[in-house]
Coordinates of C-alpha atoms and ligand atoms in Angstrom, one line a residue:
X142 CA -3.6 -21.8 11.9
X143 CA -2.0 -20.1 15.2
X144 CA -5.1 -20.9 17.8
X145 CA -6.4 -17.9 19.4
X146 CA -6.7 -17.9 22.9
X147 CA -10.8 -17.0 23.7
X148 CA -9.2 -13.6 25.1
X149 CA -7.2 -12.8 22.5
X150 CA -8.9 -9.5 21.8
X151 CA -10.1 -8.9 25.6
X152 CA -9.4 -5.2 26.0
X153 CA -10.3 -2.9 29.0
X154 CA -10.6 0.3 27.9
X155 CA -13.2 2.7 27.5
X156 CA -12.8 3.8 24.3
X157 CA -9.6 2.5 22.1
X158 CA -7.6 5.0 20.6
X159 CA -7.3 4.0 16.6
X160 CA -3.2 3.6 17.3
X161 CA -3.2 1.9 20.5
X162 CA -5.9 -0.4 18.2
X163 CA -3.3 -1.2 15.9
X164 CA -0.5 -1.7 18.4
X165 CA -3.0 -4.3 19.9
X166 CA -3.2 -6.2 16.1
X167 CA 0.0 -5.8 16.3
X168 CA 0.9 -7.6 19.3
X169 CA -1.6 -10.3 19.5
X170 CA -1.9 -11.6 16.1
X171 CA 0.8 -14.3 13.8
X172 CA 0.5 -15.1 10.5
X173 CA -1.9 -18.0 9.5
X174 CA -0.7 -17.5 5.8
X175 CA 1.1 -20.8 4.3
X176 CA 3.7 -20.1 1.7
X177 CA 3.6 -21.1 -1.7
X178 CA 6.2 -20.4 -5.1
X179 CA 4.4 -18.1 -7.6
X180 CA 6.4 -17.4 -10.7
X181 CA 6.8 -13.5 -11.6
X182 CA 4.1 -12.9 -13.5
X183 CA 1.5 -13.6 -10.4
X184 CA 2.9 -12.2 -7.8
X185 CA 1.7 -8.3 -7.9
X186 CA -0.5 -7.7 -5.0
X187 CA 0.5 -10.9 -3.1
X188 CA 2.7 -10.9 0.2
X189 CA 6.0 -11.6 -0.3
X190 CA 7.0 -14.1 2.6
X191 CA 10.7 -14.1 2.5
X192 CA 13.6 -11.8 2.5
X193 CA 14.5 -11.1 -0.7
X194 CA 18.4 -11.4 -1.1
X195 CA 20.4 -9.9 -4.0
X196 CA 22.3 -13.1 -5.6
X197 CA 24.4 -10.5 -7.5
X198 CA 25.3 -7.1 -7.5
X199 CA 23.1 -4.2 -9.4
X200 CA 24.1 -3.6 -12.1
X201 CA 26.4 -6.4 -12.4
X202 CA 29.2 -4.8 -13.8
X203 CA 30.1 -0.8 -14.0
X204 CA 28.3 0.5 -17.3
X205 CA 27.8 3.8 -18.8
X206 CA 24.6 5.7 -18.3
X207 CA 24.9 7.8 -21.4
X208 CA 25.9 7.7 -25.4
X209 CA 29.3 9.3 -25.4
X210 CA 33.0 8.9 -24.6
X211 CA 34.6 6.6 -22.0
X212 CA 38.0 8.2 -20.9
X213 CA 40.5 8.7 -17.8
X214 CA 39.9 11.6 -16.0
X215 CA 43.1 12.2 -15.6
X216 CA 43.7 12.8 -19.2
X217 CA 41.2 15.8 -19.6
X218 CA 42.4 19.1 -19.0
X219 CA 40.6 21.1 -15.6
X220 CA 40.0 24.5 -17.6
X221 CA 40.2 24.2 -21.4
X222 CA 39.5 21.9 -24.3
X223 CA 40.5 18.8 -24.8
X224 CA 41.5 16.5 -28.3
X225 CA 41.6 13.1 -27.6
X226 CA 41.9 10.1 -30.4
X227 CA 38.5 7.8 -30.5
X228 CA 40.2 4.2 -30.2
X229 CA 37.4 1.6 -30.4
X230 CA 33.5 1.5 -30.0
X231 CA 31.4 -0.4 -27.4
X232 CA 27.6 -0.9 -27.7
X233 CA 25.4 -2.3 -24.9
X234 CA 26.4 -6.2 -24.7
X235 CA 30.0 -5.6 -26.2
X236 CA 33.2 -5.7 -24.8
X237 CA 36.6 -3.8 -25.7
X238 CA 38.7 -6.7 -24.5
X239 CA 41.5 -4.6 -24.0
X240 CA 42.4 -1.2 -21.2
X241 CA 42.1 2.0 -22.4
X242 CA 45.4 4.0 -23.2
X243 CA 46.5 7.1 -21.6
X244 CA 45.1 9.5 -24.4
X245 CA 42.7 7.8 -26.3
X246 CA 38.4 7.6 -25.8
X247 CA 36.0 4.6 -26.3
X248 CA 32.7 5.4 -28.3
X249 CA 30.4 4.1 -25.8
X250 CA 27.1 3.3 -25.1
X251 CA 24.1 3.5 -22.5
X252 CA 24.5 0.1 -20.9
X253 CA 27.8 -0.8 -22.2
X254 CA 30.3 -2.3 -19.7
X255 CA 33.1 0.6 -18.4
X256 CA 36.0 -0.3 -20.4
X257 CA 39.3 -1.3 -18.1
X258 CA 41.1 1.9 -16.9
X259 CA 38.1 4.2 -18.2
X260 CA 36.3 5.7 -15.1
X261 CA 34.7 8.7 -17.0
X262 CA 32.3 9.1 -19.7
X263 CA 31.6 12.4 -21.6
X264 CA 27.8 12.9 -23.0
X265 CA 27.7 13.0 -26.4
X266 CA 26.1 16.2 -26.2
X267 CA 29.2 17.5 -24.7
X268 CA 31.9 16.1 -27.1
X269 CA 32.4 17.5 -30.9
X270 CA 33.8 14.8 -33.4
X271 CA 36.4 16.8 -35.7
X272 CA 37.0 15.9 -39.3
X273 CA 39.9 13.8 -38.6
X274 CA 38.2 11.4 -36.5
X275 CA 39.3 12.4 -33.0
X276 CA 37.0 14.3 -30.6
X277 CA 37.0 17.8 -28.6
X278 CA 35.6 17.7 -25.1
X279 CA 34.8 20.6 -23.0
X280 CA 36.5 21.0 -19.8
X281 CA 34.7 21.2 -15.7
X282 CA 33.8 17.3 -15.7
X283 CA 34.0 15.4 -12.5
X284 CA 35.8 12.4 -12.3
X285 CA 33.6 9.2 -12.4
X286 CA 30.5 11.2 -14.1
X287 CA 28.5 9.1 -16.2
X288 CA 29.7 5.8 -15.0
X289 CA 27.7 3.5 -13.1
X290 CA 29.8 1.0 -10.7
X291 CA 28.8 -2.4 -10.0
X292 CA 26.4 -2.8 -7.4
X293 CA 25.7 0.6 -6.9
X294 CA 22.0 0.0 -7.2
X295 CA 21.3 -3.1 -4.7
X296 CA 24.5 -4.9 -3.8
X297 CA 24.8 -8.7 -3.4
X298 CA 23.8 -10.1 0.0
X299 CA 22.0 -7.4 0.4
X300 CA 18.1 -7.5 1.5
X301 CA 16.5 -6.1 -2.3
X302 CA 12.7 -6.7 -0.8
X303 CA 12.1 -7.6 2.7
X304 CA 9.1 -10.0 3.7
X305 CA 6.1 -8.7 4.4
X306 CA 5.8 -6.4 1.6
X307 CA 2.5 -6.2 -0.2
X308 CA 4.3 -6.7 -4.0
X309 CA 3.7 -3.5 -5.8
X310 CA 4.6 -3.5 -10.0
X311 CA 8.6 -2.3 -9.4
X312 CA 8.8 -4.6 -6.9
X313 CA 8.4 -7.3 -9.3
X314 CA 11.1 -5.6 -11.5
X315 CA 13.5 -5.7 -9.1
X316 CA 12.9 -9.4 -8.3
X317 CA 13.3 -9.6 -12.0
X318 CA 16.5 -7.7 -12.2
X319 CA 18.5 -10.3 -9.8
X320 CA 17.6 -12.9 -11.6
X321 CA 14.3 -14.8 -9.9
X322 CA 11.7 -15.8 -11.9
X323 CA 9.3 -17.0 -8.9
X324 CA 9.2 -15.9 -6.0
X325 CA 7.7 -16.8 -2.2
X326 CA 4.6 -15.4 -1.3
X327 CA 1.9 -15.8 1.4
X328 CA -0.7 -18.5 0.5
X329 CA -4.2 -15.7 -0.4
X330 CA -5.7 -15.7 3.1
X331 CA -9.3 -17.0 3.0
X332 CA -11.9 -14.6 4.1
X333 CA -15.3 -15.8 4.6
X334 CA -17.5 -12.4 4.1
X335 CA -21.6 -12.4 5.2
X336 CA -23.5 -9.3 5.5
X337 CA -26.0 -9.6 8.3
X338 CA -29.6 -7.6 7.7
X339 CA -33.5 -9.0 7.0
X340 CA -33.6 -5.6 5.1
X341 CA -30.6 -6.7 2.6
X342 CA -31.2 -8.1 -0.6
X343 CA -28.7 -9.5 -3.1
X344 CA -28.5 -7.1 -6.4
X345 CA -29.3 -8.5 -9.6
X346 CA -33.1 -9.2 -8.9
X347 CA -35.8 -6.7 -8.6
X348 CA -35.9 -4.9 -5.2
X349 CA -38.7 -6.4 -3.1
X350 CA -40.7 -3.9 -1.1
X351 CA -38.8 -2.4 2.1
X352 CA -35.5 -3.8 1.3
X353 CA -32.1 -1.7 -0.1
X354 CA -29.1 -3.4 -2.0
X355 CA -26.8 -4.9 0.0
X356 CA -23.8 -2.9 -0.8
X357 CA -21.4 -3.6 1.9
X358 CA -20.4 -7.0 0.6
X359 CA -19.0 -5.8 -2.4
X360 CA -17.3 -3.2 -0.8
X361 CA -15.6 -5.2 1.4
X362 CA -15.2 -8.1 -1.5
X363 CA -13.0 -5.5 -3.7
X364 CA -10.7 -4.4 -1.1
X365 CA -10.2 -7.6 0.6
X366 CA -9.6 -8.6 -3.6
X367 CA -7.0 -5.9 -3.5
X368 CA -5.8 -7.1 -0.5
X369 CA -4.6 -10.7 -2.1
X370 CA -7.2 -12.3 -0.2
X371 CA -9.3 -14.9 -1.5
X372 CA -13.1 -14.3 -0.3
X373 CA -15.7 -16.7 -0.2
X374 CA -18.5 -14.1 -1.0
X375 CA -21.3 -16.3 1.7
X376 CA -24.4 -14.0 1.1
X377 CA -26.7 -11.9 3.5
X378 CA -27.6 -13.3 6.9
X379 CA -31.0 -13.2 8.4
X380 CA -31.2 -11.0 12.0
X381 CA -31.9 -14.4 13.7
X382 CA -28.5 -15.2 16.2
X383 CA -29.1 -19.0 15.7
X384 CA -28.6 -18.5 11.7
X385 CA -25.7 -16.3 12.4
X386 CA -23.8 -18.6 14.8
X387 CA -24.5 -21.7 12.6
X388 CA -23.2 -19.8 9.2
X389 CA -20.1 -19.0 11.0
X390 CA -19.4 -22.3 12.8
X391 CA -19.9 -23.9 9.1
X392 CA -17.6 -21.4 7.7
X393 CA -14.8 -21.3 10.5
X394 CA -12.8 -24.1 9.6
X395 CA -12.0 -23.6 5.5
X396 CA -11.2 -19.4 6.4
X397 CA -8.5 -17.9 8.0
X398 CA -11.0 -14.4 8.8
X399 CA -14.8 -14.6 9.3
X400 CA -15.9 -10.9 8.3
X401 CA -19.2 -9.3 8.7
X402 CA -21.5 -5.9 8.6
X403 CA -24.2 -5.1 9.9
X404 CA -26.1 -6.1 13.5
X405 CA -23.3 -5.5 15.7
X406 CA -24.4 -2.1 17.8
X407 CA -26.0 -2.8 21.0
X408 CA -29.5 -2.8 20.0
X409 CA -31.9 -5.2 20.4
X410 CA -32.0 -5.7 16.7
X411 CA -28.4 -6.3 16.5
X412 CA -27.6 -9.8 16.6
X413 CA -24.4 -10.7 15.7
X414 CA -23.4 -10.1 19.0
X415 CA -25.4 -13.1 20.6
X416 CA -24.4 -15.9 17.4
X417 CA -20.9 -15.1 17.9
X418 CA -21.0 -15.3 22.1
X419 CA -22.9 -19.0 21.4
X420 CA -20.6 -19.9 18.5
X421 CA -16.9 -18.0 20.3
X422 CA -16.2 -15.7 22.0
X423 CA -16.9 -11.7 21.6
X424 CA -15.2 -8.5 22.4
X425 CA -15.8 -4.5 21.7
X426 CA -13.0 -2.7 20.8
X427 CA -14.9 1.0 21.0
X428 CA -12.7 2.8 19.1
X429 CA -12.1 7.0 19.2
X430 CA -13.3 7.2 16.4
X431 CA -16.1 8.5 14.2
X432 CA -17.7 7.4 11.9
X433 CA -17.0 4.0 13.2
X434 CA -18.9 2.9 15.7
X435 CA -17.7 -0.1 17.9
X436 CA -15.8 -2.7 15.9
X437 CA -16.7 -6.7 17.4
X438 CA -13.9 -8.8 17.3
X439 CA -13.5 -12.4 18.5
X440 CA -12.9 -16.1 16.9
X441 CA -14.7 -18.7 16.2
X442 CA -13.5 -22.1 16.8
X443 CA -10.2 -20.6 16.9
X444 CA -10.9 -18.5 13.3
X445 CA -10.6 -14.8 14.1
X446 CA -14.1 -12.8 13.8
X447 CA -14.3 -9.6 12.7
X448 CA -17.7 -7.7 13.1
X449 CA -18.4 -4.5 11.1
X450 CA -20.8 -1.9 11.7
X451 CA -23.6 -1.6 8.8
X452 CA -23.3 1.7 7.5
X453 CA -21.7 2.3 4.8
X454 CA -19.1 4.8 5.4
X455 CA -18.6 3.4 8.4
X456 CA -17.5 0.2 6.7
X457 CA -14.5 1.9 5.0
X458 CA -13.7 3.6 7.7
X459 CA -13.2 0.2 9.8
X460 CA -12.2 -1.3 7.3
X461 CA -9.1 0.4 6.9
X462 CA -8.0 0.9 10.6
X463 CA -9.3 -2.7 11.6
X464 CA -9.6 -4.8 8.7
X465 CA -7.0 -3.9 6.6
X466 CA -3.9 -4.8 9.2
X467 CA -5.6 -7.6 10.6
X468 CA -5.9 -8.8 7.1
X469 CA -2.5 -8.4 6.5
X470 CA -1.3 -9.4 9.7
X471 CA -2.8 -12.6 9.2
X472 CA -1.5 -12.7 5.6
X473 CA 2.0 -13.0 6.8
X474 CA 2.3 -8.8 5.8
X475 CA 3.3 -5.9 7.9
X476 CA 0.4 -3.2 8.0
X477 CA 3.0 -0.1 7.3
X478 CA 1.4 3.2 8.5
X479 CA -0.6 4.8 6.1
X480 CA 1.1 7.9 4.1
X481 CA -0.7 11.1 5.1
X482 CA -0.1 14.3 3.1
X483 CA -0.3 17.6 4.0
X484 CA -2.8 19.9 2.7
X485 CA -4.9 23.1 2.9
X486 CA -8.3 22.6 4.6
X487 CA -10.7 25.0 2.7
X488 CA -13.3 23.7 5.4
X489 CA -15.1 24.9 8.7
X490 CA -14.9 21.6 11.5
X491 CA -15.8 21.3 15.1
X492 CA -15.2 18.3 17.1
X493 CA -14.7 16.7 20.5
X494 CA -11.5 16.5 21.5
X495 CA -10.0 12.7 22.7
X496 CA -11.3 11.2 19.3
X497 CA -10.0 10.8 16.1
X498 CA -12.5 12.0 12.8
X499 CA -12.6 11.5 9.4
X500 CA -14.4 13.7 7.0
X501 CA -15.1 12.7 3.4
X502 CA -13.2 14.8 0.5
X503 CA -12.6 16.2 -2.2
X504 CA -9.4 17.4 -3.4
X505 CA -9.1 21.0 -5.4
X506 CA -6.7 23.5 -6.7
X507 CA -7.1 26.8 -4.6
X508 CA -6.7 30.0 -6.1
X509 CA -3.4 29.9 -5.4
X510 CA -2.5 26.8 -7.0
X511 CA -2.1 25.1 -3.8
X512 CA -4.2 21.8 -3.0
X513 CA -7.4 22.4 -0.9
X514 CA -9.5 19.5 0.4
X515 CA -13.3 20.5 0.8
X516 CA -15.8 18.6 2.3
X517 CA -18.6 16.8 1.2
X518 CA -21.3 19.0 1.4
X519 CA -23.6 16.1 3.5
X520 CA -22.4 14.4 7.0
X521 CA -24.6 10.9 7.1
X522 CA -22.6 7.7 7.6
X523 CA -24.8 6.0 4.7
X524 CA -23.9 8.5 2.1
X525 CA -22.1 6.1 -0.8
X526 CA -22.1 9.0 -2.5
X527 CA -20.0 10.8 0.0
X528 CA -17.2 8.1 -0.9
X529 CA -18.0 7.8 -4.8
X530 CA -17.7 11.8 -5.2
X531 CA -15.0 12.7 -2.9
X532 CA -10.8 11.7 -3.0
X533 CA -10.2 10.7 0.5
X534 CA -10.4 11.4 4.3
X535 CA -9.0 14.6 6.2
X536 CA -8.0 13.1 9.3
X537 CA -8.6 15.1 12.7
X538 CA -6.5 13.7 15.3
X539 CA -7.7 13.2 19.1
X540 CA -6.3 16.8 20.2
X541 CA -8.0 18.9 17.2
X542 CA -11.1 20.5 18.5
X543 CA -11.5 23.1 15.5
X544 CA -10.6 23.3 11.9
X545 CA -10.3 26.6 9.9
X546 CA -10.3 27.2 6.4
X547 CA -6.7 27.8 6.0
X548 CA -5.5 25.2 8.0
X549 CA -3.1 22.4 7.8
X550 CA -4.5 19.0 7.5
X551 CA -3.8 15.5 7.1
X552 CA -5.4 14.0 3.9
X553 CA -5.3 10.4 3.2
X554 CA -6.2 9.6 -0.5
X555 CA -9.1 6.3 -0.8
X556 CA -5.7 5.0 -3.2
X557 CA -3.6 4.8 -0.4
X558 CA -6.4 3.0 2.0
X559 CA -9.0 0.8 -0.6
Ligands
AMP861 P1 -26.8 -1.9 11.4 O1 -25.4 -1.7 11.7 O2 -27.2 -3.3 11.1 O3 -27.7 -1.3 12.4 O4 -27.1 -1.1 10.1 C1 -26.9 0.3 10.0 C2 -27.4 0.8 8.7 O5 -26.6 0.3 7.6 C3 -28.8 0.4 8.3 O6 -29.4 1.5 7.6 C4 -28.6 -0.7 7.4 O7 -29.7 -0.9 6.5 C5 -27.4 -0.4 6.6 N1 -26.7 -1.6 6.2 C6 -26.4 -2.7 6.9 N2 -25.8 -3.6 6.2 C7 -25.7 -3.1 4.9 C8 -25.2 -3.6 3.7 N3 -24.6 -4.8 3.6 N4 -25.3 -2.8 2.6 C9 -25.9 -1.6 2.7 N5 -26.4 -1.1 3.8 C10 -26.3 -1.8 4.9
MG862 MG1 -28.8 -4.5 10.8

């Protein structure tokens, strides 16, 4: 992998607005993703690592997009009926294997190849056969309608897909529809994942006094999963800095990202801090941002570290301004910016200004119709349900100081960031 310089993530700032966070990802960080052939069938939710050039054109040959009547404009009257003579018939994979002739139509086909000197086709729908076998067509259509040209959709040497692109179900269609049957995508980037806590215990056993589930684990397992990562799930870490800084050391060299959560405030319980100073090096990017508290980042014998905080909202909320690009960074992706949409806050909000905010959800249908996000009725950052029962985050951005029912705000759905 691309060695890290121990400073990679030095950062001066007070307090790290989220976009200046992901301009420093950005700038600092190379893919450490090999490449690797996949064929079609397994390549949804991977990378895709090269351009992805059109071979041919799309479609490959003008077509019709309807049942009807191929014909030359020219021979159909601008402002009354018109009787032309049905010559020949082309379904989809025929051919007339001749031009058409000034007066005649083609029975045609959805899919069937423009026959030579046609450059119109009339929907059945608008045609009338008569008993003697030729067919009436109404007047008023534009020359070219119903035709599809060659290479109108994607046109050859053109860039279909371009690297970087986390390969979404159409994508795979299109690769499809210019003729690949493989195609090359980012090697999964290995993610070693620990959760850090001596009050965590693994589910699946009874809950021993004083301890709650570890949660955050499988969490961070799923979206990382979603991600096209593979993650070495390495269990829950005691609070002890020495069993920290050994379990990462161990894990550094087979992973491309060490992730944890838990232990990395500045308490004096929090210890993550220390292991990863004795095993790397450490930096705090305190981000603007709540909930989120600061985010530790670092490497560790030259594998990047990323340190979460413990709660659970908290996680999400990381992880998707932190985790999620570095992830893909490192994958060999670009981290687009996520797709806010617009809707009616039918909530009360006060904040400080010079921080971004994220309140938890719930999308519903005012009683005007419109969309309303309303908030979940409870604030703390270790609410799962606050994320199981609402749709997403209404985002506040660093200037917003109040939020009125009424309002405009930006609402980014958990399907767009988990
Ligand atoms: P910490 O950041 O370690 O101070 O933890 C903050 C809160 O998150 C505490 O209430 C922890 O018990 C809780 N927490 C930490 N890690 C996890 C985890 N993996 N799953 C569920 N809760 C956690
Ligand atoms: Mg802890």
């Amino acid at each position: 992998m691309a060695q890290l310089s121990d400073d990679c993530f030095a950062f001066g700032g007070a307090l790290l607005p989220v976009d200046e966070a992901l301009a420093e990802l950005r700038a600092r960080l190379a893919p450490v993703a090999g490449i690797e052939r996949v064929p079609l069938h397994g390549v949804v939710g991977r990378i895709l690592a090269e351009d992805l050039i059109a071979g041919v054109d799309l479609p490959p040959f003008a077509n019709s997009a309807v049942d009807g009547y191929a014909l030359r404009h020219a021979d159909l009257s601008h402002d009354v009926d018109t009787i032309l003579s049905v010559g020949g018939r082309v379904p989809a994979g025929g051919a007339l294997g001749r031009q058409v002739q000034p007066g005649e139509t083609i029975r045609i086909f959805t899919g069937a190849p423009m026959p030579e000197g046609a450059d119109t086709v009339m929907m059945q729908e608008d045609a009338e056969p008569l008993p003697d076998g030729r067919v009436r067509l109404r007047p008023g259509l534009k020359r070219g309608a119903n035709a599809r040209e060659a290479g109108e959709d994607v046109r050859a040497g053109a860039v279909a897909l371009a690297a970087g692109r986390l390969l979404r179900p159409q994508d795979v269609g299109m690769a499809a529809a210019l003729g690949y049957d493989a195609l090359a995508v980012r090697t999964r980037l290995r993610v070693a994942l620990f959760s850090t806590g001596d009050e965590l215990a693994s589910p699946g056993a009874v809950l021993p006094a004083l301890k709650v589930y570890d949660s955050n684990r499988f969490t961070l397992h799923a979206a990382l999963t979603r991600l096209g990562c593979t993650v070495t799930d390495l269990g829950i870490l005691p609070d002890h800095p020495a069993a920290v800084a050994s379990a990462l050391t161990e894990a550094a060299p087979a992973h491309d990202l060490l992730l944890t959560s838990g232990g990395v405030s500045t308490g004096e319980e929090d210890h993550v801090k220390a292991a990863v100073e004795a095993a790397g090096s450490l930096f705090f990017w305190r981000l603007a941002i709540k909930p989120g508290r600061p985010v530790a980042l670092g490497q560790v014998r030259g594998t990047v570290f990323a340190g979460l905080p413990g709660n659970p909202v908290a996680v999400v909320v990381t992880f998707v301004h932190i985790v999620r690009p570095l992830a893909l960074l490192l994958g060999g992706g670009t981290a687009p910016p996520l797709l806010r949409f617009p809707v009616r806050a039918a909530l009360r909000y006060r904040k400080k200004a010079g921080r971004r905010e994220y309140v938890r959800a719930s999308l519903v249908r005012g009683e005007d119709g419109a969309i309303e996000a309303r908030s979940f009725p409870r604030e703390g950052a270790g609410l799962l349900s606050s994320l199981v029962e609402t749709d997403g985050l209404v985002e506040l951005d660093e200037a917003t100081t109040t939020v009125m029912p009424g309002d405009a705000v930006a609402f980014l759905p958990f399907s767009e960031l988990l």
